[in-house]
């Protein structure tokens, strides 16, 4: 079974530029998550999708971050314009239709390491 | 709100030593609790979980018990190996909110 795929693996941009990350979850997984992991910290949940609907985006900085999952499969996360403090690893994860309720496992992709100069 | 506090590292142990990594949480209701592990060069993966009070999660010789009275989920292993060197994250899930601790880096020396 293929895992969660993410691209690109690495990205370097200058501040005020825009950037987009792509994620393809495990086949059949209805729930998709985007996390931001700053160096030395644990992952921070940015947004959670159930199929193509947003379940929770309370920690997404909506003035510069946006995410979509139009067909309920793959997803993109965009930052526009980027700031220095956006330098982090952006992780995508997916889980089965019932999400994480009852302790269901989420499966993580390898992440995209973003450096903002 | 929901939050997780875990023991800061780094932790360095000799092979076959006993390991404890402390984790406490704050949450309303009954969260599910997890330990995730990140081995060098690899992605995050689930190590073990517990979904209700007094449940014990276990995997690969690691154990953690969901203690509601002390709001804790400490990770333990009786005899660590070099291959256990990794970063360990305590996490909780409650009402569509997933929270991770800051992570504890474990290094096991031969």
Short mmCIF file of C-alpha atoms in Angstrom, two decimals:
data_model
loop_
_atom_site.label_atom_id
_atom_site.label_comp_id
_atom_site.label_asym_id
_atom_site.label_seq_id
_atom_site.Cartn_x
_atom_site.Cartn_y
_atom_site.Cartn_z
CA UNK A 1 0.00 0.00 0.00
CA UNK A 2 1.44 3.34 -1.04
CA UNK A 3 1.94 5.87 1.74
CA UNK A 4 1.16 9.57 1.89
CA UNK A 5 2.99 11.39 -0.89
CA UNK A 6 4.16 14.99 -0.65
CA UNK A 7 5.99 17.30 -3.01
CA UNK A 8 8.29 19.06 -3.22
CA UNK A 9 10.54 17.69 -0.51
CA UNK A 10 12.48 20.91 -0.18
CA UNK A 11 11.75 24.51 -1.12
CA UNK A 12 13.73 27.70 -0.65
CA UNK A 13 12.07 31.03 -1.32
CA UNK A 14 12.52 34.66 -0.40
CA UNK A 15 10.14 36.45 1.94
CA UNK A 16 7.03 37.87 0.30
CA UNK A 17 7.11 35.18 -2.39
CA UNK A 18 4.37 32.57 -2.64
CA UNK A 19 4.72 28.79 -2.40
CA UNK A 20 2.47 25.76 -2.73
CA UNK A 21 2.74 22.25 -1.36
CA UNK A 22 0.98 19.18 -2.65
CA UNK A 23 -0.24 16.08 -0.82
CA UNK A 24 -1.76 12.82 -2.01
CA UNK A 25 -3.17 10.76 0.89
CA UNK A 26 -3.41 7.00 1.19
CA UNK A 27 -6.04 5.66 -1.17
CA UNK A 28 -9.47 5.57 0.44
CA UNK A 29 -8.58 7.82 3.36
CA UNK A 30 -11.29 10.42 3.74
CA UNK A 31 -9.59 12.59 6.34
CA UNK A 32 -6.55 14.71 5.51
CA UNK A 33 -4.49 16.93 7.80
CA UNK A 34 -1.87 19.62 7.26
CA UNK A 35 0.63 20.34 10.01
CA UNK A 36 3.41 22.87 10.50
CA UNK A 37 6.46 21.67 12.41
CA UNK A 38 8.93 24.36 13.38
CA UNK A 39 12.40 23.14 14.27
CA UNK A 40 12.52 21.87 17.85
CA UNK A 41 8.74 21.81 18.25
CA UNK A 42 5.98 19.28 17.82
CA UNK A 43 3.66 19.39 14.81
CA UNK A 44 0.91 22.00 14.92
CA UNK A 45 -2.37 21.16 13.19
CA UNK A 46 -3.25 23.81 10.61
CA UNK A 47 -6.30 22.36 8.88
CA UNK A 48 -8.31 19.16 8.75
CA UNK A 49 -10.46 18.00 5.82
CA UNK A 50 -13.14 15.33 5.75
CA UNK A 51 -13.50 14.46 2.06
CA UNK A 52 -13.58 17.92 0.44
CA UNK A 53 -15.01 19.77 3.44
CA UNK A 54 -13.09 21.61 6.16
CA UNK A 55 -13.57 20.10 9.63
CA UNK A 56 -11.32 22.51 11.49
CA UNK A 57 -9.06 25.36 10.41
CA UNK A 58 -8.92 27.31 13.66
CA UNK A 59 -5.10 27.38 13.70
CA UNK A 60 -4.61 28.28 10.05
CA UNK A 61 -3.33 31.89 9.60
CA UNK A 62 -5.94 32.72 7.02
CA UNK A 63 -4.44 36.07 6.06
CA UNK A 64 -1.61 34.25 4.26
CA UNK A 65 -2.33 30.52 4.31
CA UNK A 66 -4.95 28.71 2.25
CA UNK A 67 -5.69 25.06 1.57
CA UNK A 68 -8.04 23.16 -0.65
CA UNK A 69 -9.08 19.61 -1.38
CA UNK A 70 -11.40 20.09 -4.29
CA UNK A 71 -12.14 16.50 -5.28
CA UNK A 72 -11.75 14.98 -1.85
CA UNK A 73 -8.47 13.28 -2.71
CA UNK A 74 -5.27 15.27 -3.06
CA UNK A 75 -4.75 18.64 -1.44
CA UNK A 76 -2.67 21.78 -1.78
CA UNK A 77 -1.49 24.18 0.91
CA UNK A 78 -0.44 27.67 -0.17
CA UNK A 79 1.39 30.49 1.55
CA UNK A 80 1.15 33.96 0.07
CA UNK A 81 3.14 36.02 0.94
CA UNK A 82 5.67 34.03 2.94
CA UNK A 83 7.36 35.39 6.05
CA UNK A 84 10.62 34.36 7.68
CA UNK A 85 8.72 32.68 10.52
CA UNK A 86 7.04 30.32 8.04
CA UNK A 87 10.29 28.37 7.76
CA UNK A 88 9.29 24.89 8.90
CA UNK A 89 8.50 21.37 7.77
CA UNK A 90 4.95 21.06 6.43
CA UNK A 91 3.51 17.62 7.07
CA UNK A 92 0.51 16.02 5.49
CA UNK A 93 -1.27 13.10 7.12
CA UNK A 94 -4.35 11.02 6.39
CA UNK A 95 -6.65 8.68 8.27
CA UNK A 96 -9.68 6.51 7.58
CA UNK A 97 -13.21 7.78 7.22
CA UNK A 98 -13.81 8.05 10.93
CA UNK A 99 -10.90 10.41 11.43
CA UNK A 100 -9.04 10.09 14.72
CA UNK A 101 -12.06 9.37 16.88
CA UNK A 102 -11.54 6.22 18.89
CA UNK A 103 -7.79 6.41 18.45
CA UNK A 104 -7.64 5.69 14.72
CA UNK A 105 -4.15 6.07 13.35
CA UNK A 106 -3.04 8.87 11.10
CA UNK A 107 -0.30 8.20 8.57
CA UNK A 108 2.24 10.92 7.86
CA UNK A 109 4.00 11.85 4.67
CA UNK A 110 7.72 12.70 4.53
CA UNK A 111 7.08 16.44 4.72
CA UNK A 112 8.19 19.48 2.77
CA UNK A 113 11.01 21.49 4.31
CA UNK A 114 10.46 25.20 3.59
CA UNK A 115 13.18 27.76 4.07
CA UNK A 116 12.22 31.43 3.77
CA UNK A 117 15.17 33.79 3.29
CA UNK B 1 -8.19 24.11 25.89
CA UNK B 2 -6.22 21.05 24.93
CA UNK B 3 -2.47 20.87 25.55
CA UNK B 4 0.36 18.40 26.01
CA UNK B 5 3.49 18.86 28.09
CA UNK B 6 6.29 16.36 27.75
CA UNK B 7 9.66 15.96 29.34
CA UNK B 8 12.27 17.95 27.52
CA UNK B 9 15.39 16.26 26.33
CA UNK B 10 17.69 15.33 25.11
CA UNK B 11 17.88 12.03 26.95
CA UNK B 12 20.98 9.88 26.65
CA UNK B 13 21.00 6.32 27.96
CA UNK B 14 23.20 3.29 27.76
CA UNK B 15 21.91 0.17 26.06
CA UNK B 16 19.64 -1.95 28.29
CA UNK B 17 18.84 0.98 30.59
CA UNK B 18 15.28 1.73 31.71
CA UNK B 19 13.49 4.54 29.92
CA UNK B 20 10.78 6.89 31.13
CA UNK B 21 9.59 9.92 29.17
CA UNK B 22 6.99 11.92 31.07
CA UNK B 23 3.89 13.30 29.41
CA UNK B 24 0.99 15.18 31.00
CA UNK B 25 -2.04 16.67 29.30
CA UNK B 26 -4.85 19.15 29.74
CA UNK B 27 -8.18 18.48 28.10
CA UNK B 28 -11.89 18.55 28.72
CA UNK B 29 -13.71 15.28 28.44
CA UNK B 30 -11.96 12.09 27.38
CA UNK B 31 -9.21 12.55 24.81
CA UNK B 32 -7.41 9.76 22.98
CA UNK B 33 -3.70 9.68 23.78
CA UNK B 34 -0.81 8.71 21.52
CA UNK B 35 2.92 8.34 21.36
CA UNK B 36 4.49 8.95 17.96
CA UNK B 37 8.11 8.28 17.04
CA UNK B 38 10.37 9.78 14.40
CA UNK B 39 13.46 7.74 13.59
CA UNK B 40 16.41 9.52 11.93
CA UNK B 41 15.59 10.31 8.32
CA UNK B 42 12.06 8.92 8.54
CA UNK B 43 8.56 10.32 8.94
CA UNK B 44 6.38 10.33 12.03
CA UNK B 45 4.79 7.01 12.86
CA UNK B 46 2.43 5.83 15.55
CA UNK B 47 4.13 3.93 18.36
CA UNK B 48 1.17 3.23 20.66
CA UNK B 49 -2.17 4.63 21.75
CA UNK B 50 -4.85 4.50 24.47
CA UNK B 51 -8.42 5.68 24.15
CA UNK B 52 -9.83 5.53 27.68
CA UNK B 53 -8.76 5.73 31.30
CA UNK B 54 -6.59 2.87 32.59
CA UNK B 55 -5.95 1.58 29.05
CA UNK B 56 -2.39 0.48 28.45
CA UNK B 57 -0.92 0.93 25.01
CA UNK B 58 2.06 -1.21 24.07
CA UNK B 59 4.30 -1.83 21.06
CA UNK B 60 7.92 -2.86 20.44
CA UNK B 61 8.52 -3.22 24.20
CA UNK B 62 7.24 0.31 24.93
CA UNK B 63 4.26 0.86 27.23
CA UNK B 64 2.15 3.80 28.40
CA UNK B 65 -0.90 3.82 30.67
CA UNK B 66 -3.70 6.38 30.40
CA UNK B 67 -3.97 7.87 33.89
CA UNK B 68 -6.93 10.20 34.15
CA UNK B 69 -6.42 10.94 37.85
CA UNK B 70 -2.95 12.36 37.14
CA UNK B 71 -3.67 13.39 33.51
CA UNK B 72 -0.56 11.53 32.43
CA UNK B 73 0.58 9.12 29.72
CA UNK B 74 4.22 8.38 30.51
CA UNK B 75 6.23 6.27 28.05
CA UNK B 76 8.33 3.44 29.48
CA UNK B 77 10.63 0.70 28.21
CA UNK B 78 12.46 -1.73 30.40
CA UNK B 79 15.57 -2.18 28.27
CA UNK B 80 16.38 0.25 25.47
CA UNK B 81 18.41 -0.60 22.39
CA UNK B 82 20.55 1.53 20.11
CA UNK B 83 17.83 1.20 17.49
CA UNK B 84 15.40 3.06 19.80
CA UNK B 85 17.32 6.29 19.23
CA UNK B 86 14.71 8.69 17.87
CA UNK B 87 12.48 11.65 18.74
CA UNK B 88 9.34 10.73 20.70
CA UNK B 89 6.18 12.85 20.65
CA UNK B 90 3.26 12.60 23.05
CA UNK B 91 -0.07 13.67 21.51
CA UNK B 92 -3.76 13.89 22.23
CA UNK B 93 -6.91 14.02 20.10
CA UNK B 94 -10.06 15.64 21.45
CA UNK B 95 -13.03 17.12 19.61
CA UNK B 96 -11.34 17.45 16.21
CA UNK B 97 -8.25 18.96 17.85
CA UNK B 98 -4.88 17.18 17.62
CA UNK B 99 -2.09 18.46 19.89
CA UNK B 100 1.51 17.32 20.04
CA UNK B 101 4.14 17.82 22.70
CA UNK B 102 7.47 19.38 21.79
CA UNK B 103 9.22 16.03 21.43
CA UNK B 104 11.98 14.29 23.38
CA UNK B 105 15.15 13.21 21.62
CA UNK B 106 16.48 9.88 22.89
CA UNK B 107 19.99 8.69 22.16
CA UNK B 108 20.99 5.19 23.20
CA UNK B 109 24.70 4.44 23.34
CA UNK B 110 26.18 0.94 23.01
#
